[in-house]
Short mmCIF file of C-alpha atoms and ligand atoms in Angstrom, two decimals:
data_model
loop_
_atom_site.label_atom_id
_atom_site.label_comp_id
_atom_site.label_asym_id
_atom_site.label_seq_id
_atom_site.Cartn_x
_atom_site.Cartn_y
_atom_site.Cartn_z
CA MET A 248 74.23 100.35 90.45
CA ALA A 249 77.49 98.78 91.40
CA ALA A 250 80.97 99.67 90.19
CA SER A 251 82.01 97.80 87.05
CA ILE A 252 85.12 95.63 87.25
CA LEU A 253 86.83 94.41 84.12
CA ILE A 254 88.48 90.98 84.45
CA ALA A 255 91.05 89.94 81.91
CA ASP A 256 92.43 86.43 81.94
CA ASP A 257 93.09 83.90 79.19
CA ASP A 258 92.38 80.94 81.54
CA PRO A 259 88.58 80.25 81.62
CA VAL A 260 88.72 78.74 85.08
CA GLN A 261 90.51 81.70 86.56
CA ARG A 262 88.11 84.08 84.79
CA ARG A 263 85.07 82.33 86.21
CA LEU A 264 86.57 82.27 89.73
CA VAL A 265 87.38 85.96 89.79
CA GLU A 266 84.04 86.81 88.17
CA ASN A 267 82.21 85.01 90.97
CA MET A 268 84.23 86.73 93.67
CA VAL A 269 83.71 90.17 92.10
CA GLN A 270 79.98 89.61 91.95
CA LYS A 271 79.92 88.38 95.52
CA CYS A 272 81.65 91.57 96.59
CA GLY A 273 78.66 93.47 95.10
CA TYR A 274 80.31 94.69 91.89
CA GLU A 275 79.38 94.15 88.27
CA ALA A 276 81.82 91.91 86.36
CA VAL A 277 82.82 92.38 82.78
CA VAL A 278 84.97 89.55 81.47
CA VAL A 279 87.45 89.47 78.56
CA GLU A 280 90.06 86.98 77.41
CA THR A 281 92.76 89.15 75.87
CA GLY A 282 94.73 92.30 76.36
CA ASP A 283 93.41 93.73 73.14
CA ALA A 284 89.85 93.27 74.39
CA VAL A 285 90.81 95.28 77.51
CA ILE A 286 92.00 98.23 75.41
CA GLU A 287 88.86 98.00 73.23
CA LYS A 288 86.62 98.11 76.33
CA LEU A 289 88.55 101.15 77.61
CA THR A 290 88.65 103.12 74.41
CA ASN A 291 85.35 102.33 72.71
CA PRO A 292 83.08 105.31 73.41
CA ASP A 293 80.00 103.08 73.32
CA ALA A 294 81.28 100.58 75.92
CA ALA A 295 79.93 100.84 79.46
CA PRO A 296 82.31 102.66 81.77
CA ILE A 297 84.82 100.55 83.76
CA ASP A 298 85.82 101.47 87.26
CA ALA A 299 88.73 99.06 87.95
CA ILE A 300 90.55 96.24 86.19
CA VAL A 301 91.80 92.84 87.48
CA LEU A 302 94.47 92.03 84.94
CA ASP A 303 96.29 88.77 84.36
CA LEU A 304 99.96 89.49 83.54
CA VAL A 305 100.59 86.47 81.35
CA MET A 306 98.32 86.26 78.26
CA PRO A 307 99.03 85.41 74.66
CA GLY A 308 99.13 88.40 72.32
CA LEU A 309 99.02 91.67 74.20
CA ASP A 310 100.00 90.71 77.74
CA GLY A 311 99.36 92.51 81.03
CA MET A 312 102.49 94.72 80.77
CA GLY A 313 101.44 95.63 77.20
CA VAL A 314 98.02 96.62 78.43
CA LEU A 315 99.53 98.81 81.17
CA SER A 316 101.83 100.58 78.73
CA LYS A 317 99.00 101.14 76.19
CA MET A 318 96.86 102.54 78.98
CA ARG A 319 99.59 104.91 79.96
CA GLU A 320 100.03 106.05 76.38
CA ALA A 321 96.34 106.72 76.06
CA GLY A 322 96.24 108.61 79.40
CA ILE A 323 93.76 106.14 80.87
CA SER A 324 94.02 106.19 84.64
CA ILE A 325 91.59 103.50 85.70
CA PRO A 326 93.07 101.53 88.62
CA VAL A 327 94.59 98.13 87.72
CA ILE A 328 95.09 95.18 90.07
CA VAL A 329 97.49 92.68 88.49
CA GLN A 330 97.18 88.97 89.08
CA THR A 331 100.33 86.90 89.06
CA ALA A 332 101.18 83.27 89.60
CA HIS A 333 103.40 82.29 92.52
CA GLY A 334 106.98 83.26 91.96
CA GLY A 335 106.20 86.02 89.48
CA ILE A 336 107.38 88.72 91.88
CA ASP A 337 109.76 90.31 89.34
CA ASN A 338 106.82 90.84 87.02
CA VAL A 339 104.92 92.41 89.84
CA VAL A 340 107.62 95.02 90.45
CA SER A 341 107.63 95.96 86.76
CA ALA A 342 103.84 96.08 86.70
CA MET A 343 103.71 98.36 89.72
CA ARG A 344 106.31 100.58 88.12
CA ALA A 345 104.17 100.65 84.94
CA GLY A 346 101.24 102.03 86.91
CA ALA A 347 99.41 99.04 88.47
CA GLN A 348 97.78 100.00 91.73
CA ASP A 349 98.04 96.66 93.55
CA PHE A 350 98.82 92.99 92.92
CA VAL A 351 97.30 89.69 94.09
CA VAL A 352 98.80 86.22 93.86
CA LYS A 353 96.81 83.43 92.21
CA PRO A 354 94.58 81.95 93.44
CA VAL A 355 93.35 85.03 95.20
CA GLY A 356 90.96 84.75 98.12
CA ILE A 357 87.79 86.79 98.25
CA GLU A 358 88.80 88.88 101.26
CA ARG A 359 92.04 89.97 99.68
CA LEU A 360 90.40 90.79 96.40
CA GLN A 361 87.64 92.78 98.13
CA VAL A 362 90.15 94.92 100.07
CA SER A 363 92.18 95.50 96.98
CA LEU A 364 89.14 96.49 94.88
CA ARG A 365 87.75 98.73 97.55
CA ASN A 366 91.05 100.57 97.90
CA ALA A 367 91.41 100.87 94.17
CA LEU A 368 87.94 102.31 93.74
CA ASN A 369 88.34 104.72 96.65
CA THR A 370 91.70 105.97 95.54
CA SER A 371 90.48 106.45 92.04
CA ALA A 372 87.36 108.39 93.07
CA LEU A 373 89.51 110.50 95.31
CA LYS A 374 92.00 111.16 92.55
CA GLY A 375 89.14 112.18 90.21
CA GLU A 376 87.70 114.49 92.85
CA LEU A 377 91.11 116.07 93.60
CA GLN A 378 91.62 116.60 89.97
CA ARG A 379 88.15 118.20 89.65
CA ILE A 380 88.82 120.58 92.50
CA ARG A 381 92.24 121.40 91.10
CA HIS A 382 90.78 121.95 87.66
CA SER A 383 88.01 124.10 88.98
CA ARG A 384 90.37 126.21 91.05
CA GLU A 385 92.74 126.66 88.16
CA GLY A 386 89.85 127.42 85.79
CA ARG A 387 90.58 124.24 84.00
CA LEU A 388 87.31 122.33 84.17
CA THR A 389 86.70 120.85 80.73
CA PHE A 390 83.92 119.11 78.93
CA THR A 391 85.11 115.73 80.25
CA ASP A 392 83.99 116.93 83.68
CA ILE A 393 80.41 117.09 82.46
CA ILE A 394 78.83 113.67 83.01
CA THR A 395 76.26 113.05 80.40
CA ARG A 396 75.27 110.44 77.83
CA ALA A 397 71.87 111.82 77.00
CA GLU A 398 71.07 112.39 73.34
CA ALA A 399 69.43 115.69 74.23
CA MET A 400 72.81 116.94 75.43
CA ALA A 401 74.88 115.96 72.47
CA PRO A 402 74.09 119.01 70.34
CA ILE A 403 74.51 121.33 73.30
CA LEU A 404 77.94 119.96 74.05
CA ARG A 405 78.87 120.26 70.38
CA ILE A 406 77.85 123.93 70.25
CA ALA A 407 79.56 124.67 73.60
CA GLU A 408 82.78 123.03 72.39
CA LYS A 409 82.67 125.12 69.25
CA ALA A 410 81.97 128.23 71.29
CA ALA A 411 85.06 127.52 73.37
CA ALA A 412 87.22 128.00 70.33
CA SER A 413 86.21 131.63 70.00
CA SER A 414 85.32 134.53 72.28
CA ILE A 415 81.69 134.70 71.18
CA PRO A 416 79.30 135.77 74.00
CA VAL A 417 77.32 132.82 75.28
CA LEU A 418 74.01 132.98 77.11
CA ILE A 419 73.21 129.81 79.06
CA GLU A 420 69.55 129.26 80.03
CA GLY A 421 68.25 126.46 82.20
CA GLU A 422 66.53 125.66 85.42
CA SER A 423 68.36 125.91 88.71
CA GLY A 424 70.96 123.19 89.22
CA VAL A 425 71.16 121.92 85.61
CA GLY A 426 74.84 122.72 85.33
CA LYS A 427 74.95 126.26 83.84
CA GLU A 428 78.04 127.26 85.79
CA LEU A 429 79.70 123.91 85.04
CA PHE A 430 79.21 124.57 81.30
CA ALA A 431 80.54 128.13 81.66
CA ARG A 432 83.62 126.79 83.39
CA ALA A 433 84.13 124.06 80.84
CA ILE A 434 83.85 126.57 77.98
CA HIS A 435 86.45 128.75 79.72
CA GLY A 436 88.68 125.78 80.60
CA THR A 437 88.73 124.63 76.98
CA SER A 438 89.32 128.05 75.51
CA GLU A 439 92.56 129.87 74.81
CA ARG A 440 91.82 131.98 77.89
CA LYS A 441 92.10 129.01 80.23
CA THR A 442 95.28 130.25 81.88
CA ARG A 443 93.60 133.58 82.58
CA PRO A 444 90.99 134.25 85.30
CA PHE A 445 87.42 132.90 85.31
CA VAL A 446 85.51 135.47 87.36
CA ALA A 447 81.95 134.68 88.42
CA VAL A 448 79.52 137.38 89.56
CA ASN A 449 76.06 136.55 90.86
CA CYS A 450 74.11 139.51 89.59
CA GLY A 451 71.11 138.53 91.72
CA ALA A 452 72.99 138.57 94.99
CA ILE A 453 74.50 142.05 94.88
CA PRO A 454 72.53 144.94 96.44
CA ASP A 455 71.32 147.28 93.68
CA ASN A 456 73.42 150.21 94.86
CA LEU A 457 76.64 148.19 94.71
CA VAL A 458 76.21 146.47 91.31
CA GLU A 459 78.11 149.08 89.36
CA SER A 460 80.97 149.35 91.72
CA ILE A 461 81.36 145.63 91.91
CA LEU A 462 81.27 145.14 88.16
CA PHE A 463 83.19 148.22 87.07
CA GLY A 464 85.14 149.18 90.20
CA HIS A 465 85.33 152.45 92.10
CA GLU A 466 87.88 155.04 93.03
CA LYS A 467 88.78 155.72 96.62
CA GLY A 468 86.27 158.22 98.07
CA ALA A 469 83.81 157.76 95.10
CA PHE A 470 80.99 157.27 97.62
CA THR A 471 80.52 156.99 101.40
CA GLY A 472 82.22 153.84 102.46
CA ALA A 473 84.59 153.62 99.44
CA THR A 474 87.68 153.77 101.59
CA GLU A 475 89.84 151.87 99.10
CA ARG A 476 90.09 151.78 95.39
CA HIS A 477 88.43 148.70 93.99
CA MET A 478 89.22 147.32 90.59
CA GLY A 479 85.89 145.65 89.74
CA LYS A 480 85.13 142.26 88.18
CA PHE A 481 85.62 143.36 84.61
CA VAL A 482 89.20 144.39 85.22
CA GLU A 483 89.75 141.32 87.41
CA ALA A 484 88.68 139.15 84.49
CA HIS A 485 90.92 140.93 81.97
CA GLY A 486 92.21 138.41 79.48
CA GLY A 487 89.86 135.78 80.80
CA THR A 488 86.11 135.11 81.15
CA LEU A 489 83.49 137.02 83.12
CA PHE A 490 80.59 134.80 84.18
CA LEU A 491 77.47 136.89 84.75
CA ASP A 492 75.26 134.54 86.70
CA GLU A 493 71.55 135.35 87.08
CA VAL A 494 72.05 138.13 84.57
CA SER A 495 68.30 138.64 84.34
CA GLU A 496 68.36 140.18 87.85
CA LEU A 497 70.71 143.02 86.84
CA PRO A 498 69.15 146.44 87.66
CA LEU A 499 68.27 148.62 84.66
CA THR A 500 70.86 151.26 85.50
CA ALA A 501 73.63 148.65 85.59
CA GLN A 502 72.35 147.24 82.29
CA VAL A 503 73.01 150.56 80.59
CA LYS A 504 76.58 150.57 81.84
CA LEU A 505 77.10 146.91 80.97
CA LEU A 506 75.90 147.55 77.41
CA ARG A 507 78.28 150.49 77.09
CA ALA A 508 81.16 148.38 78.42
CA LEU A 509 80.44 145.62 75.88
CA GLN A 510 80.09 148.05 73.02
CA GLU A 511 83.23 149.93 73.77
CA GLY A 512 85.40 147.18 75.29
CA ALA A 513 86.15 149.55 78.10
CA VAL A 514 84.87 150.15 81.62
CA GLU A 515 84.66 153.27 83.70
CA ALA A 516 85.03 152.90 87.49
CA VAL A 517 82.57 154.71 89.70
CA GLY A 518 84.21 158.09 90.39
CA GLY A 519 86.87 157.34 87.77
CA ARG A 520 87.96 159.83 85.22
CA LYS A 521 88.63 157.80 82.11
CA PRO A 522 87.59 154.45 80.78
CA VAL A 523 89.98 151.51 81.01
CA LYS A 524 90.28 149.07 78.08
CA VAL A 525 89.38 145.45 79.01
CA ASP A 526 89.51 142.26 77.04
CA VAL A 527 86.86 139.99 78.55
CA ARG A 528 84.85 137.14 77.27
CA ILE A 529 81.26 137.23 78.55
CA ILE A 530 79.25 134.15 79.44
CA SER A 531 75.94 134.89 81.08
CA ALA A 532 73.44 132.59 82.69
CA THR A 533 69.82 132.79 83.83
CA ASN A 534 67.25 130.39 85.06
CA ARG A 535 64.44 132.53 83.67
CA ARG A 536 63.77 133.03 79.98
CA LEU A 537 65.64 136.25 79.33
CA LEU A 538 63.37 137.11 76.43
CA ASP A 539 60.40 137.13 78.79
CA ARG A 540 62.24 139.64 80.95
CA VAL A 541 62.74 141.76 77.84
CA LYS A 542 59.03 141.51 77.02
CA ASP A 543 57.95 142.57 80.49
CA GLY A 544 60.29 145.50 80.47
CA HIS A 545 62.84 144.28 83.03
CA PHE A 546 65.66 143.71 80.63
CA ARG A 547 66.97 145.98 77.89
CA GLU A 548 66.44 144.56 74.41
CA ASP A 549 69.70 145.94 73.08
CA LEU A 550 71.62 144.30 75.89
CA PHE A 551 69.73 141.08 75.32
CA TYR A 552 71.00 140.89 71.78
CA ARG A 553 74.54 141.57 72.91
CA LEU A 554 74.46 138.63 75.36
CA HIS A 555 72.26 136.29 73.35
CA VAL A 556 74.72 135.90 70.41
CA LEU A 557 75.08 132.16 71.12
CA PRO A 558 72.25 130.78 73.27
CA LEU A 559 72.55 127.39 74.99
CA THR A 560 69.59 125.91 76.73
CA ILE A 561 70.41 123.10 79.13
CA PRO A 562 67.49 120.74 79.55
CA PRO A 563 66.27 119.79 83.04
CA LEU A 564 67.29 116.43 84.40
CA ARG A 565 63.76 115.06 83.99
CA ALA A 566 64.11 115.59 80.25
CA ARG A 567 67.29 113.44 80.16
CA ARG A 568 66.61 110.75 82.64
CA GLU A 569 69.12 108.39 80.95
CA ASP A 570 71.81 110.57 82.59
CA ILE A 571 70.60 109.69 86.07
CA PRO A 572 72.32 106.30 86.44
CA HIS A 573 75.63 107.82 85.18
CA LEU A 574 75.37 110.75 87.59
CA LEU A 575 74.49 108.36 90.42
CA ARG A 576 77.56 106.31 89.72
CA HIS A 577 79.71 109.40 89.53
CA PHE A 578 78.45 111.03 92.77
CA LEU A 579 78.46 107.71 94.61
CA ALA A 580 82.09 107.09 93.81
CA ARG A 581 82.97 110.64 94.66
CA PHE A 582 81.22 110.88 98.01
CA ALA A 583 82.22 107.36 99.07
CA ALA A 584 85.81 108.42 98.63
CA GLU A 585 85.43 111.87 100.11
CA GLU A 586 83.63 110.61 103.13
CA ASN A 587 85.69 107.46 103.36
CA ARG A 588 82.58 105.26 103.42
CA ALA A 589 82.58 101.66 102.18
CA VAL A 590 79.54 102.14 99.96
CA SER A 591 80.10 100.27 96.79
CA GLY A 592 76.87 100.36 94.90
CA ILE A 593 73.21 101.16 94.67
CA SER A 594 70.38 98.68 94.12
CA GLY A 595 68.64 98.39 90.78
CA GLU A 596 65.35 99.19 92.45
CA ALA A 597 66.82 102.43 93.87
CA VAL A 598 68.23 103.36 90.48
CA ALA A 599 64.81 102.74 88.91
CA TYR A 600 63.11 104.81 91.60
CA LEU A 601 65.57 107.72 91.39
CA THR A 602 65.37 107.67 87.61
CA ARG A 603 61.66 108.23 87.77
CA LEU A 604 61.79 111.23 90.08
CA ASP A 605 61.26 114.65 88.62
CA TRP A 606 64.24 116.32 90.36
CA PRO A 607 63.01 119.91 90.40
CA GLY A 608 66.42 120.94 91.79
CA ASN A 609 68.04 119.00 88.98
CA ILE A 610 71.64 117.74 89.26
CA ARG A 611 72.37 119.74 92.38
CA GLN A 612 69.45 118.01 94.13
CA LEU A 613 70.59 114.60 92.96
CA GLU A 614 74.15 115.30 94.07
CA ASN A 615 72.89 116.30 97.53
CA ALA A 616 70.59 113.24 97.76
CA VAL A 617 73.52 110.92 97.03
CA TYR A 618 75.75 112.78 99.45
CA ARG A 619 73.21 112.39 102.19
CA ALA A 620 72.61 108.70 101.38
CA VAL A 621 76.28 107.92 101.39
CA VAL A 622 76.82 109.59 104.76
CA MET A 623 73.73 108.08 106.41
CA SER A 624 73.82 104.58 104.90
CA GLU A 625 74.39 101.65 107.20
CA THR A 626 75.21 99.12 104.53
CA ASP A 627 77.57 99.03 101.57
CA GLN A 628 74.72 99.02 99.07
CA LEU A 629 72.38 102.00 98.80
CA GLY A 630 68.69 101.09 98.55
CA VAL A 631 65.48 103.02 98.11
CA THR A 632 65.17 103.67 101.84
CA ASP A 633 68.44 105.55 101.75
CA PHE A 634 66.69 108.24 99.75
CA PRO A 635 63.88 109.45 102.00
CA LEU A 636 62.60 112.92 102.23
CA ILE A 637 63.33 113.89 98.71
CA PRO A 638 61.54 117.23 98.75
CA THR A 639 58.39 117.15 96.68
CA HIS A 640 57.56 119.76 94.06
CA ALA A 641 53.94 119.86 95.06
CA PRO A 642 52.29 123.24 94.82
CA PRO A 643 52.69 125.12 98.07
CA VAL A 644 49.77 124.70 100.42
CA ASP A 645 48.61 128.26 100.05
CA SER A 646 48.18 127.78 96.29
CA LEU A 647 45.85 124.82 96.68
CA PRO A 648 42.23 125.43 95.83
CA ALA A 649 40.37 126.99 98.72
CA LEU A 650 37.76 124.27 98.58
CA THR A 651 40.12 121.43 99.60
CA VAL A 652 38.20 118.54 100.93
CA GLU A 653 40.12 117.38 103.95
CA ARG A 654 38.96 113.88 104.47
CA PRO A 655 40.29 110.37 104.05
CA LEU A 656 40.07 108.66 100.72
CA HIS A 657 38.33 105.71 102.25
CA PRO A 658 35.47 105.13 102.70
CA ALA A 659 34.49 108.34 100.91
CA LEU A 660 35.83 107.01 97.61
CA PRO A 661 34.35 103.96 95.97
CA ALA A 662 36.41 100.83 96.33
CA MET A 663 36.90 100.68 92.62
CA VAL A 664 37.36 103.53 90.20
CA PRO A 665 34.65 103.04 87.56
CA GLY A 666 36.06 102.26 84.16
CA SER A 667 39.49 101.69 85.49
CA GLU A 668 41.30 98.53 86.39
CA VAL A 669 42.85 100.29 89.34
CA PRO A 670 41.20 99.68 92.67
CA ILE A 671 41.79 102.42 95.17
CA ALA A 672 43.64 101.12 98.13
CA PRO A 673 42.43 101.66 101.64
CA SER A 674 43.73 105.08 102.45
CA PRO A 675 46.26 105.93 105.08
CA PRO A 676 44.87 107.68 108.12
CA PRO A 677 43.52 111.16 107.36
CA SER A 678 46.39 112.89 109.08
CA HIS A 679 48.84 111.37 106.55
CA GLY A 680 47.05 111.77 103.29
CA SER A 681 44.09 113.56 101.88
CA LEU A 682 42.80 114.14 98.39
CA SER A 683 41.13 117.30 97.21
CA MET A 684 38.27 116.10 95.06
CA LEU A 685 37.01 119.51 93.99
CA THR A 686 38.66 122.15 91.82
CA ALA A 687 38.90 125.81 92.86
CA SER A 688 35.59 126.45 91.13
CA GLY A 689 33.84 123.68 93.04
CA ASP A 690 33.68 121.01 90.34
CA VAL A 691 34.84 117.47 90.78
CA ARG A 692 38.37 116.89 89.48
CA PRO A 693 39.07 114.51 86.63
CA LEU A 694 39.42 110.92 87.75
CA GLU A 695 42.74 110.42 86.02
CA GLU A 696 44.27 113.41 87.77
CA MET A 697 43.18 112.08 91.14
CA GLU A 698 44.54 108.61 90.29
CA HIS A 699 47.89 110.09 89.49
CA GLU A 700 47.87 111.95 92.74
CA ILE A 701 47.05 108.79 94.62
CA ILE A 702 49.92 106.96 92.90
CA ARG A 703 52.40 109.68 93.69
CA PHE A 704 51.27 109.88 97.25
CA SER A 705 51.59 106.12 97.67
CA ILE A 706 55.13 106.08 96.34
CA ALA A 707 56.16 108.86 98.65
CA HIS A 708 54.33 107.15 101.49
CA TYR A 709 56.13 103.85 101.01
CA ARG A 710 59.35 105.65 100.29
CA GLY A 711 59.62 104.46 96.79
CA GLN A 712 59.35 100.73 97.56
CA MET A 713 57.62 99.98 94.35
CA SER A 714 56.69 96.38 95.20
CA GLU A 715 55.06 97.53 98.39
CA VAL A 716 53.25 100.33 96.51
CA ALA A 717 51.96 97.93 93.91
CA ARG A 718 50.84 95.43 96.56
CA ARG A 719 49.00 98.13 98.54
CA LEU A 720 47.38 99.60 95.47
CA LYS A 721 46.54 96.03 94.39
CA ILE A 722 47.98 96.55 90.94
CA GLY A 723 50.87 94.86 89.14
CA ARG A 724 54.30 96.51 89.19
CA SER A 725 54.28 97.00 85.47
CA THR A 726 50.89 98.67 85.63
CA LEU A 727 52.27 100.87 88.34
CA TYR A 728 55.26 101.89 86.24
CA ARG A 729 53.02 102.48 83.21
CA LYS A 730 50.70 104.70 85.18
CA LEU A 731 53.66 106.50 86.70
CA ASP A 732 55.06 107.25 83.26
CA GLU A 733 51.66 108.50 82.20
CA ALA A 734 51.50 110.69 85.28
CA ASN A 735 54.99 112.05 84.69
CA GLY A 736 54.40 112.63 81.00
CA GLU A 737 51.10 114.40 81.31
CA THR A 738 51.54 116.58 84.32
CA PRO A 739 53.12 119.99 83.74
CA SER A 740 56.53 119.89 85.26
CA THR A 741 55.90 122.77 87.56
CA GLU A 742 53.18 120.85 89.30
CA SER A 743 54.37 117.32 89.25
CA PRO A 744 55.77 116.27 92.59
CA PRO A 745 58.81 114.06 92.48
CA LEU A 746 58.13 110.83 94.10
N1 ATP B 966 76.56 116.97 83.91
C1 ATP B 966 77.04 117.08 85.14
N2 ATP B 966 78.02 116.24 85.56
C2 ATP B 966 78.51 116.32 86.85
N3 ATP B 966 78.16 117.25 87.70
C3 ATP B 966 77.21 118.11 87.35
C4 ATP B 966 76.61 118.11 86.06
N4 ATP B 966 75.72 119.11 85.97
C5 ATP B 966 75.76 119.74 87.11
N5 ATP B 966 76.64 119.17 87.98
C6 ATP B 966 76.88 119.54 89.37
O1 ATP B 966 75.65 120.01 89.91
C7 ATP B 966 75.81 121.14 90.68
C8 ATP B 966 74.98 122.27 90.15
O2 ATP B 966 75.56 122.72 88.91
P1 ATP B 966 75.73 124.25 88.53
O3 ATP B 966 76.10 125.05 89.73
O4 ATP B 966 76.58 124.38 87.34
O5 ATP B 966 74.18 124.54 88.18
P2 ATP B 966 73.47 125.90 87.78
O6 ATP B 966 72.67 125.64 86.61
O7 ATP B 966 74.51 127.01 87.66
O8 ATP B 966 72.55 126.20 89.03
P3 ATP B 966 71.89 127.58 89.60
O9 ATP B 966 70.94 128.03 88.52
O10 ATP B 966 71.17 127.13 90.78
O11 ATP B 966 73.06 128.49 89.81
C9 ATP B 966 77.32 121.41 90.74
O12 ATP B 966 77.92 120.79 91.85
C10 ATP B 966 77.83 120.77 89.45
O13 ATP B 966 79.16 120.37 89.57
MG1 MG B 967 74.76 128.63 88.96
#
């Protein structure tokens, strides 16, 4: 998916010219005739996002300068390249003062426009990234830093935004990499506590014997090795937010102390004599279902109810695939800028391929895949082959049925699956692919299940080149996509390999 460039010019010939050039540079062009239409495109929440603007200065009605000043008023910082006729240099100076990033003189050549657009996009991504880092460091990440357009996320965002207005304890559940910490930071960064610390503790990463001292602090000499007084995360977070990550891993003894701290609003340091009052907002997160931990006796029920006051469950990426193109665009721009690479877009085929993957590592996995692709790519347009080696989520080998039949699909399988329009392609050599035809109990596996496995294998084998997969499997592309959807829909997520 390429960056979107908005072109505004009242002259149809100029519009067409610039549109052609923008498309030749590999970007998507959105064309409007008036300044008002520019503002509408930038402010309408339903309009597709715009990455840069090529703006004519002289237009009837709201002119280029008017657009720049309205953008500034609305706090819109999308880069603008102004177009001016020969001799309009005075206008250019005012436009640059009003916030334009660059200017080109009509009629602009494609090379000049390309350089200008690339610079504009890079600078803008870099600015966004710098702002993100600064926000995060200052505890000021907000909900606008959460990239999502999925319907499934709308109610969650609404609840989280409401939660931000109070100090209600929030429990965020969701698989690894779905954005639990990002949400926690956005809640903090939108709350009244935003100028106070956001302190994150990974409860699963602290050795059991240190949990209490890390959370509640210790006095000097409280135990062997306590050579200094330590104030503990609760006290550190005073006035702000304490983020208890992987809270389900907290040892039972620490759970008792945590419960008491929450009930009394005070903490007692290890070896300390009296409790210290603290004012801390608690956000906890877990990638297990905390209630299950309660049921199996690993988590105290009374503490569960203290933390679970406002539960938020963030759906996995495969349940909101419509977010994938937006996330791709976001990460692409960010890494291209950070790594100073001239990667300007991603092919539609790659977007389709990536949108169909299951992403067991969720947004973190997608982020890393784009990072890798941007760094390794040899062209300015990412394609399917730039995303090899996406780790599969196949069951580990040792959990496969003991009776795995290690032999090639062909010629052991019939050339045509009975009752199915799908012929089975000649198999890859046995060392590269094998199909277990028997279940653990020694019965033949359902045909449909094996067919899905063959399709997934083929996609991985041809690195997601869907045309090639369809050709090899001797089925149409639309049949392939249909079967793939069936496979993704029917297979339990824990077993379905991404492709
Ligand atoms: N909606 C989103 N928009 C942009 N970036 C996102 C989004 N969701 C997650 N990320 C990014 O993905 C990465 C993983 O997110 P985060 O650390 O919040 O996940 P998590 O659920 O806490 O994962 P874990 O359970 O493994 O700790 C981070 O770099 C985060 O910035
Ligand atoms: Mg996390």
